[in-house]
Coordinates of C-alpha atoms in Angstrom, one line a residue:
X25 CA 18.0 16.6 -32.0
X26 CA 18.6 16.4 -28.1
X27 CA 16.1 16.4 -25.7
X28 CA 16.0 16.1 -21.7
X29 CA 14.3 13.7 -19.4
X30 CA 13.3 15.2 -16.0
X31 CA 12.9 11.7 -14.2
X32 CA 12.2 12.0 -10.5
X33 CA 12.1 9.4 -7.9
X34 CA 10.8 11.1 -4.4
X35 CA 10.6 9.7 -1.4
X36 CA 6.6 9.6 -1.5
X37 CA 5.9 9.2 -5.2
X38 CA 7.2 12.5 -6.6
X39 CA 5.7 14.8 -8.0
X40 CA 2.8 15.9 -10.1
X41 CA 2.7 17.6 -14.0
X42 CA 1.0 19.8 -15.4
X43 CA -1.1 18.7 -18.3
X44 CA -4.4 18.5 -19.7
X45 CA -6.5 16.8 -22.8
X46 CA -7.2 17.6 -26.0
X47 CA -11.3 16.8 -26.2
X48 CA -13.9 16.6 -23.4
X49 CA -14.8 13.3 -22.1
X50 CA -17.8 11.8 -23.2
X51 CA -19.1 10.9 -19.4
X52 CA -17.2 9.8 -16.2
X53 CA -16.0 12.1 -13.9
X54 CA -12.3 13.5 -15.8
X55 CA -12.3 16.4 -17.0
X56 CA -9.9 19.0 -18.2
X57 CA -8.4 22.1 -20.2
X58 CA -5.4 22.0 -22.0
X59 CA -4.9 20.5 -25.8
X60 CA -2.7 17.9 -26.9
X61 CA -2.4 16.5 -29.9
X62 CA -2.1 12.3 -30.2
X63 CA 0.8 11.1 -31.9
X64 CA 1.5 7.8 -33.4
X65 CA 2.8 4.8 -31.3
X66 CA 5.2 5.3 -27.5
X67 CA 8.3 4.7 -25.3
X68 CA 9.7 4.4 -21.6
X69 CA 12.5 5.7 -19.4
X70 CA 15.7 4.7 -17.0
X71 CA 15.2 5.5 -13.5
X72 CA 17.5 8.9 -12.2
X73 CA 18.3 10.4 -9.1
X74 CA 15.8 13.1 -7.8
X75 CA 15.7 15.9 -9.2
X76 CA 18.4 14.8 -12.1
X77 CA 18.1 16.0 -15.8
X78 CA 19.7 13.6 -18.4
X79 CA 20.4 14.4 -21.8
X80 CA 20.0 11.6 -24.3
X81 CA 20.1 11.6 -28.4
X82 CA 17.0 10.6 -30.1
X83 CA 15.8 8.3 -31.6
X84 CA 18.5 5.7 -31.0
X85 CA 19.3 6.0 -27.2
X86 CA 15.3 6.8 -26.2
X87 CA 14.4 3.3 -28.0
X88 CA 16.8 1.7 -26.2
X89 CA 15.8 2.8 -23.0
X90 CA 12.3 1.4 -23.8
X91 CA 13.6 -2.4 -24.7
X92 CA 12.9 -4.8 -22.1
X93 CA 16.9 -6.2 -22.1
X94 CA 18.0 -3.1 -21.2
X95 CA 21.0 -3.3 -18.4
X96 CA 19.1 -0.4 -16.4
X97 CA 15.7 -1.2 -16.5
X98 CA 15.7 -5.0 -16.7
X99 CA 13.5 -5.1 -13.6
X100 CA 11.2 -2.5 -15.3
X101 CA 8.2 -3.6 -17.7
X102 CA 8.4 -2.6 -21.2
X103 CA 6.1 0.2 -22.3
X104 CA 4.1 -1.2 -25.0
X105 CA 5.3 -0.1 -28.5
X106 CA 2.3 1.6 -29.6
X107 CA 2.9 3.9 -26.9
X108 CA 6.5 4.7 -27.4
X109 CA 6.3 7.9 -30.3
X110 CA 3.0 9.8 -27.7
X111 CA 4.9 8.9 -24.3
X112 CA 8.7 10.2 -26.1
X113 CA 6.6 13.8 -27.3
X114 CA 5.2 14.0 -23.6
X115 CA 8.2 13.6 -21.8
X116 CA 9.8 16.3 -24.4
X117 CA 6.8 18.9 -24.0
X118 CA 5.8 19.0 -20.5
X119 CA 9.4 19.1 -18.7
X120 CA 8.6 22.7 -17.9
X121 CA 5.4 22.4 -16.3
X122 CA 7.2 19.5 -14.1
X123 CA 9.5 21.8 -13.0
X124 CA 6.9 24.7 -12.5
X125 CA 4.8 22.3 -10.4
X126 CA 7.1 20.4 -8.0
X127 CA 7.6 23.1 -5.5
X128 CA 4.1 22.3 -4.3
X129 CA 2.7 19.4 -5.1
X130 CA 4.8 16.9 -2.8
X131 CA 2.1 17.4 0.1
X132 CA -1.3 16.7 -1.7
X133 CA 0.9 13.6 -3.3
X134 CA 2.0 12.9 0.3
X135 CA -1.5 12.5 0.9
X136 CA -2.6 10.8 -2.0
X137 CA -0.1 8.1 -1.1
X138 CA -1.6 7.5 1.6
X139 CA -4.9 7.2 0.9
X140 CA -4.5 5.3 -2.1
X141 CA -2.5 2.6 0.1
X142 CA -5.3 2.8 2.6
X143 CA -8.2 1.4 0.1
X144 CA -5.1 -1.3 -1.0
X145 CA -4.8 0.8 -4.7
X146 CA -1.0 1.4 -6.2
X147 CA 0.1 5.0 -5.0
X148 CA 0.7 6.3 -8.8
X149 CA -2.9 6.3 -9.6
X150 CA -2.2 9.9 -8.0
X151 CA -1.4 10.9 -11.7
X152 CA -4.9 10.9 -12.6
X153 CA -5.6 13.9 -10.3
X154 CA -2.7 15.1 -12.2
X155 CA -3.6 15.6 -15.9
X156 CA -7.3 16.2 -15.0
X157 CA -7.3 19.1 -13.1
X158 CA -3.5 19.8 -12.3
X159 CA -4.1 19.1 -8.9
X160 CA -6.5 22.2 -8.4
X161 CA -9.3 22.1 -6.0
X162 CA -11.2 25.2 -7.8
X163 CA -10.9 23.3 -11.3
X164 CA -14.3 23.3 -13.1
X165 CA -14.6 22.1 -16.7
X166 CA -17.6 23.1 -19.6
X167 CA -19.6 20.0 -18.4
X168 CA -19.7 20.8 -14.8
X169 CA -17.0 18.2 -13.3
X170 CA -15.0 20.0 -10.2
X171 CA -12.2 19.6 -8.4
X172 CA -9.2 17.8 -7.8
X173 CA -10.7 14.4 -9.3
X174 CA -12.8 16.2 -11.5
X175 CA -16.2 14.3 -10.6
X176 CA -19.5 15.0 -12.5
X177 CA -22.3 15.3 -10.0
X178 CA -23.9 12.0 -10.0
X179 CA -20.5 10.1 -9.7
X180 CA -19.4 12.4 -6.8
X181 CA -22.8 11.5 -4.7
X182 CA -22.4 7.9 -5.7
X183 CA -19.6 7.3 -4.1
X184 CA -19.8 9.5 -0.9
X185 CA -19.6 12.9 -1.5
X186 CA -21.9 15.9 -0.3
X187 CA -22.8 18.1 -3.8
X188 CA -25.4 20.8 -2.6
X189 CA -26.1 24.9 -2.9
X190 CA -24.1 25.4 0.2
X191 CA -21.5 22.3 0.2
X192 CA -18.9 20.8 -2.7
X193 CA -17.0 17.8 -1.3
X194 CA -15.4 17.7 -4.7
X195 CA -13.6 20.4 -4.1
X196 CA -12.3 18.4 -0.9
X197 CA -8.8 17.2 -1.5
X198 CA -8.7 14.6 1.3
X199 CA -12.6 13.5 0.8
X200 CA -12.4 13.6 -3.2
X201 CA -9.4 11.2 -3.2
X202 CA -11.3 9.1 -0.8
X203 CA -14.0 8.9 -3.7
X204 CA -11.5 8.7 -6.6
X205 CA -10.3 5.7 -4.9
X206 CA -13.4 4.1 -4.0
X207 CA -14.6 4.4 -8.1
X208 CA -11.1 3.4 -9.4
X209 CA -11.7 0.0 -7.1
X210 CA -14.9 -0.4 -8.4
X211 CA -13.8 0.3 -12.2
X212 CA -10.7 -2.3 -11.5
X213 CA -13.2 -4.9 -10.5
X214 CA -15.1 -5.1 -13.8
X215 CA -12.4 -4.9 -16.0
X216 CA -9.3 -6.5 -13.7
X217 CA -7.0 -4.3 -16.0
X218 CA -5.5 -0.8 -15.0
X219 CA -5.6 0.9 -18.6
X220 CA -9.3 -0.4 -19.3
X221 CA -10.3 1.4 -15.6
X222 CA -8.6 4.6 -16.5
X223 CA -10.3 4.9 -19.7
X224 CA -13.7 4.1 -17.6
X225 CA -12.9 7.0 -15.4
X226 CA -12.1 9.5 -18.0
X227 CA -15.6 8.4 -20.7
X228 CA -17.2 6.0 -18.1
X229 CA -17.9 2.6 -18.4
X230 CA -20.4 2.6 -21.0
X231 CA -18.2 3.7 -23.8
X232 CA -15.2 0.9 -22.4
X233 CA -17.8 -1.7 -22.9
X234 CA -19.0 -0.6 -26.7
X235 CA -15.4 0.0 -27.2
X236 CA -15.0 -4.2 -26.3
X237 CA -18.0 -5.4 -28.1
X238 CA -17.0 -3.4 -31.7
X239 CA -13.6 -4.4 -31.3
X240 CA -14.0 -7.8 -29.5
X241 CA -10.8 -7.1 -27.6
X242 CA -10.3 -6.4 -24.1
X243 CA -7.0 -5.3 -24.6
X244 CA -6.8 -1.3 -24.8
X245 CA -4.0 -1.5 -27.3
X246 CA -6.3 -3.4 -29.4
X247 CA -9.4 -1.4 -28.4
X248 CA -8.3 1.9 -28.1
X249 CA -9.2 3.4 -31.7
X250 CA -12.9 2.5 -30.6
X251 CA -12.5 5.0 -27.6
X252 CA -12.9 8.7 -27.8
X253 CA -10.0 10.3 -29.2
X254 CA -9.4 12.4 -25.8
X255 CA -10.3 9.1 -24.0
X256 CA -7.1 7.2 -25.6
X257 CA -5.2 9.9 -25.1
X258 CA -5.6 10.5 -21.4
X259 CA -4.8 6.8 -20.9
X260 CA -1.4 7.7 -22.6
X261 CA -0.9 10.8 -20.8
X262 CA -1.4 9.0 -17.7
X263 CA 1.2 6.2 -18.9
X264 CA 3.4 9.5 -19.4
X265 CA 3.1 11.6 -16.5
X266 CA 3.9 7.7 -14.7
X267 CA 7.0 7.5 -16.7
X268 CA 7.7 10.8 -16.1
X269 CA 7.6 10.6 -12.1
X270 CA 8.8 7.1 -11.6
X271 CA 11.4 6.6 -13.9
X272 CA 10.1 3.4 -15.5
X273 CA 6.1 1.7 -16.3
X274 CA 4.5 -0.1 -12.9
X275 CA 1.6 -2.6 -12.2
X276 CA -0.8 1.0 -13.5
X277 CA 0.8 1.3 -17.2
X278 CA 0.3 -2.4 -18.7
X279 CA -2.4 -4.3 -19.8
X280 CA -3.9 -7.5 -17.2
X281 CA -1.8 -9.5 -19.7
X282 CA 1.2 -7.6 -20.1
X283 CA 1.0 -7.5 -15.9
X284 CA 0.7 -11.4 -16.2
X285 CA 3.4 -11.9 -18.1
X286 CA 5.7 -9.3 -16.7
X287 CA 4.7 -10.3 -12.9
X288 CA 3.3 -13.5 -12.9
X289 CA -0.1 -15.0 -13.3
X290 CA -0.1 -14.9 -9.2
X291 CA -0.3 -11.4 -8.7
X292 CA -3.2 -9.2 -8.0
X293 CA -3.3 -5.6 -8.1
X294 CA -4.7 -5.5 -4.5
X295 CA -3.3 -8.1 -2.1
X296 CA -1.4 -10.6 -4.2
X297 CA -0.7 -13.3 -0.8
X298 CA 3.0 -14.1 -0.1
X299 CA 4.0 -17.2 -1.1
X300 CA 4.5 -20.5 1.0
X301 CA 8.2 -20.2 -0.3
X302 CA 8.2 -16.2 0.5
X303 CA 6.7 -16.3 3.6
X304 CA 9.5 -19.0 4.9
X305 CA 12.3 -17.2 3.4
X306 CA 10.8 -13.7 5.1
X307 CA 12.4 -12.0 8.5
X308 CA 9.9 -10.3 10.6
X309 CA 11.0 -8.1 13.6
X310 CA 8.3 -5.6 16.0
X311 CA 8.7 -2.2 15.4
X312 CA 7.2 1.0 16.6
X313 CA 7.8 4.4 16.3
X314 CA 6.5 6.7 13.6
X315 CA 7.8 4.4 10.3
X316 CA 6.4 5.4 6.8
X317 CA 6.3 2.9 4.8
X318 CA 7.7 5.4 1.8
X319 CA 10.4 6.1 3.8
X320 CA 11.3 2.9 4.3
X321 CA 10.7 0.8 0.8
X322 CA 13.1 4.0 -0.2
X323 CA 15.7 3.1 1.8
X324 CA 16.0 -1.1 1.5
X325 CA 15.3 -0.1 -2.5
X326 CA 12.0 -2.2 -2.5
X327 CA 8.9 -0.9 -4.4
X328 CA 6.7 0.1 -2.1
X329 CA 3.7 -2.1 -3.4
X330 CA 5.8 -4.9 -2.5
X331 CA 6.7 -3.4 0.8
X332 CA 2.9 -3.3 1.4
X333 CA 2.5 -6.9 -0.1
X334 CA 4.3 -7.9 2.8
X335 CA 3.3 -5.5 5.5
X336 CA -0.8 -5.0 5.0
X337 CA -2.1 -1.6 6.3
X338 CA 1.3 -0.7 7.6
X339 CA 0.9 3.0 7.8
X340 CA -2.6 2.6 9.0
X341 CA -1.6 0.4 12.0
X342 CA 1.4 2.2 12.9
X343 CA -0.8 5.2 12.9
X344 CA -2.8 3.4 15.7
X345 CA -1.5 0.5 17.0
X346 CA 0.6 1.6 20.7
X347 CA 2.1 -2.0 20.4
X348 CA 3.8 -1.6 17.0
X349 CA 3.6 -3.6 14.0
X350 CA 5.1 -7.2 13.2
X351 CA 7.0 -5.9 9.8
X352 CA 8.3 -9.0 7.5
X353 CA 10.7 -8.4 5.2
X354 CA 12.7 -10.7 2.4
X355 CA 16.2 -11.3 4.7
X356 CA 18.5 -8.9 2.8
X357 CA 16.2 -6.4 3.0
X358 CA 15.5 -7.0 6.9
X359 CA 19.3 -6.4 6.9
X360 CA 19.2 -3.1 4.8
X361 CA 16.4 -1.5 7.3
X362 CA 18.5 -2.1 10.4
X363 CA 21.7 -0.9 8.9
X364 CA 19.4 2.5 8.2
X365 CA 17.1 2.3 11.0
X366 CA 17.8 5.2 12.4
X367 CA 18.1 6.9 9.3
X368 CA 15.1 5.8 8.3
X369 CA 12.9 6.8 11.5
X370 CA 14.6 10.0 11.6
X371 CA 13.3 10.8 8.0
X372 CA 9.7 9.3 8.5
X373 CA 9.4 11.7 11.3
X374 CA 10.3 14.8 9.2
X375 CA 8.3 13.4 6.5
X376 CA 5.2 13.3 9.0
X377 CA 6.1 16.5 10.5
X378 CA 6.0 18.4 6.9
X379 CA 2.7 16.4 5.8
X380 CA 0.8 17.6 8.7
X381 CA 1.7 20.6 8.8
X382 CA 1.1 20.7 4.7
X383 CA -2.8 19.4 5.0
X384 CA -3.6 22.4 7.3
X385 CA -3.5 24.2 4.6
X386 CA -5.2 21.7 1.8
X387 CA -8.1 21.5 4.6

């Protein structure tokens, strides 16, 4: 049997898919409509160019892809192998509603991006927003959770949000992703692992920690079967849609000690420091102009939460800041941003030019 791979790498994160989940969460603000159906254990990808479809041969090829020696994604982490068989049907079902869904959805990612990076959270917890409400502002599920982020109520005026008779910040794109990210930080601090915070945002806390104490594992691999069945499953769809859009797993799809052990015990998901040894070896250089940070982590082929690991509030400064920003970058990659400087600025401005124009609409 054959089967394609849509894997997208765009200059801002990509784009969204459609999906939803098969049960309704028990609490927590994720809700949403569609069914799917768990299967046993997953798998992982090989980056491609945007836009690119590749044809592989299952199951030989696909497994392959996933192991952690493999020539093309030995930089990449390797997906956990009780998620391969879910994350292998994803990628196989919901190609279509990739395609469908990428014609619009680069602007509210665009945005996402950029809000995520502002509260110092990885970029590709975006997906979320993704498989619970397929990015719609009007989404409302049986329990009453609306929007984009699909809060409940309570949740939404916890953590900012206006919910009255006559005004629904949930519905709020821009204000709604500032909440999503202010109650992913706060899950990430209890539980210091990605998977265990988005399984706290889809069934909310309180069912993470039973899951813990009956299991008497804080590993979601090892947990997961004392979760909610659509609660597991959204966790895997989010690993999916990730794998789907980026081309290979990220600081968001592994466990805290799958993240230690593929990064280090010295990084942190929100400002892991640059080494003594780094910070010597580093260029720095004052720019100023209208830089993305997107545009350029695309073009010196760095991963843009390294780019930020070294450049704090980069977007936010050069959004600001008349005088420019100090950037520091490892030397070979100094060398790769002035060999495509121009390049580079030419395409942030575009990129700026397109987004702006874009959130007149979402607002």
């Amino acid at each position: 049997m054959k089967q394609f791979l849509l894997i997208g790498t765009f200059i801002a994160g990509s784009f969204g898919l459609s999906v939803g989940q098969e049960n309704r969460p028990v609490s927590g603000p994720g809700i949403s409509a569609d069914t799917t159906v768990e299967k046993s254990m997953p798998v992982a990808t090989t980056p491609a160019a945007a836009d690119s479809s590749v044809e592989i041969t299952t199951p030989t090829v696909i497994r392959d892809l996933f192991e952690a020696d493999a020539a093309v994604a030995s930089s990449a982490p390797r997906l956990n192998p009780r998620a391969v068989s879910f994350v292998e049907g994803y990628i196989e079902s919901h190609t279509k509603s990739l395609t469908a869904m990428k014609g619009w959805a680069m602007p509210y990612f665009n945005m996402m991006d950029a809000i995520m990076v502002q509260h110092g959270l990885p970029r590709e917890l975006k997906y979320l927003a993704v498989i619970e409400s397929k990015l719609k502002s009007n989404a409302v599920s049986w329990a009453g959770a609306v929007g984009p982020w699909q809060f409940m109520r309570s949740t939404a005026i916890r953590h900012g949000l206006k919910v009255t008779k006559a005004v629904d910040e949930r519905t709020n794109y821009v204000k709604s992703t500032h909440a999503a990210a202010r109650y992913l930080k706060e899950l990430y601090r209890i539980y210091g692992d990605w998977l265990l915070a988005i399984a706290a945002y889809n069934a909310g806390p309180g069912n993470v920690q039973k899951a813990i104490a009956r299991s008497g594992s804080r590993n979601f691999w090892d947990l997961q079967y004392f979760l909610p069945t659509e609660t597991r499953n959204h966790v895997k769809k989010f690993i999916g849609t990730h794998y789907i859009f980026e081309g290979q797993g990220g600081l968001t799809t592994l466990t805290k000690a799958e993240v230690k052990e593929h990064y280090g015990p010295s990084l942190y998901a929100f400002s892991r420091k640059i080494t003594q040894e780094e910070q010597q070896s580093a260029k720095s250089q004052k720019i100023s102009g209208k830089y993305q940070s997107v545009v350029i982590a695309k073009h010196i082929l760095m991963d843009l939460s390294e780019f930020n690991r070294y450049n704090p509030d980069f977007d936010r400064v050069m959004s600001t800041a008349a005088t420019g920003y100090e950037m520091h970058l490892p030397g070979e990659k100094m060398e790769l941003f002035n060999a495509n400087k121009y390049n580079i600025l030419q395409e942030s401005v575009q990129l700026l030019l397109s987004s702006s124009a874009a959130l007149n609409t979402i607002l």
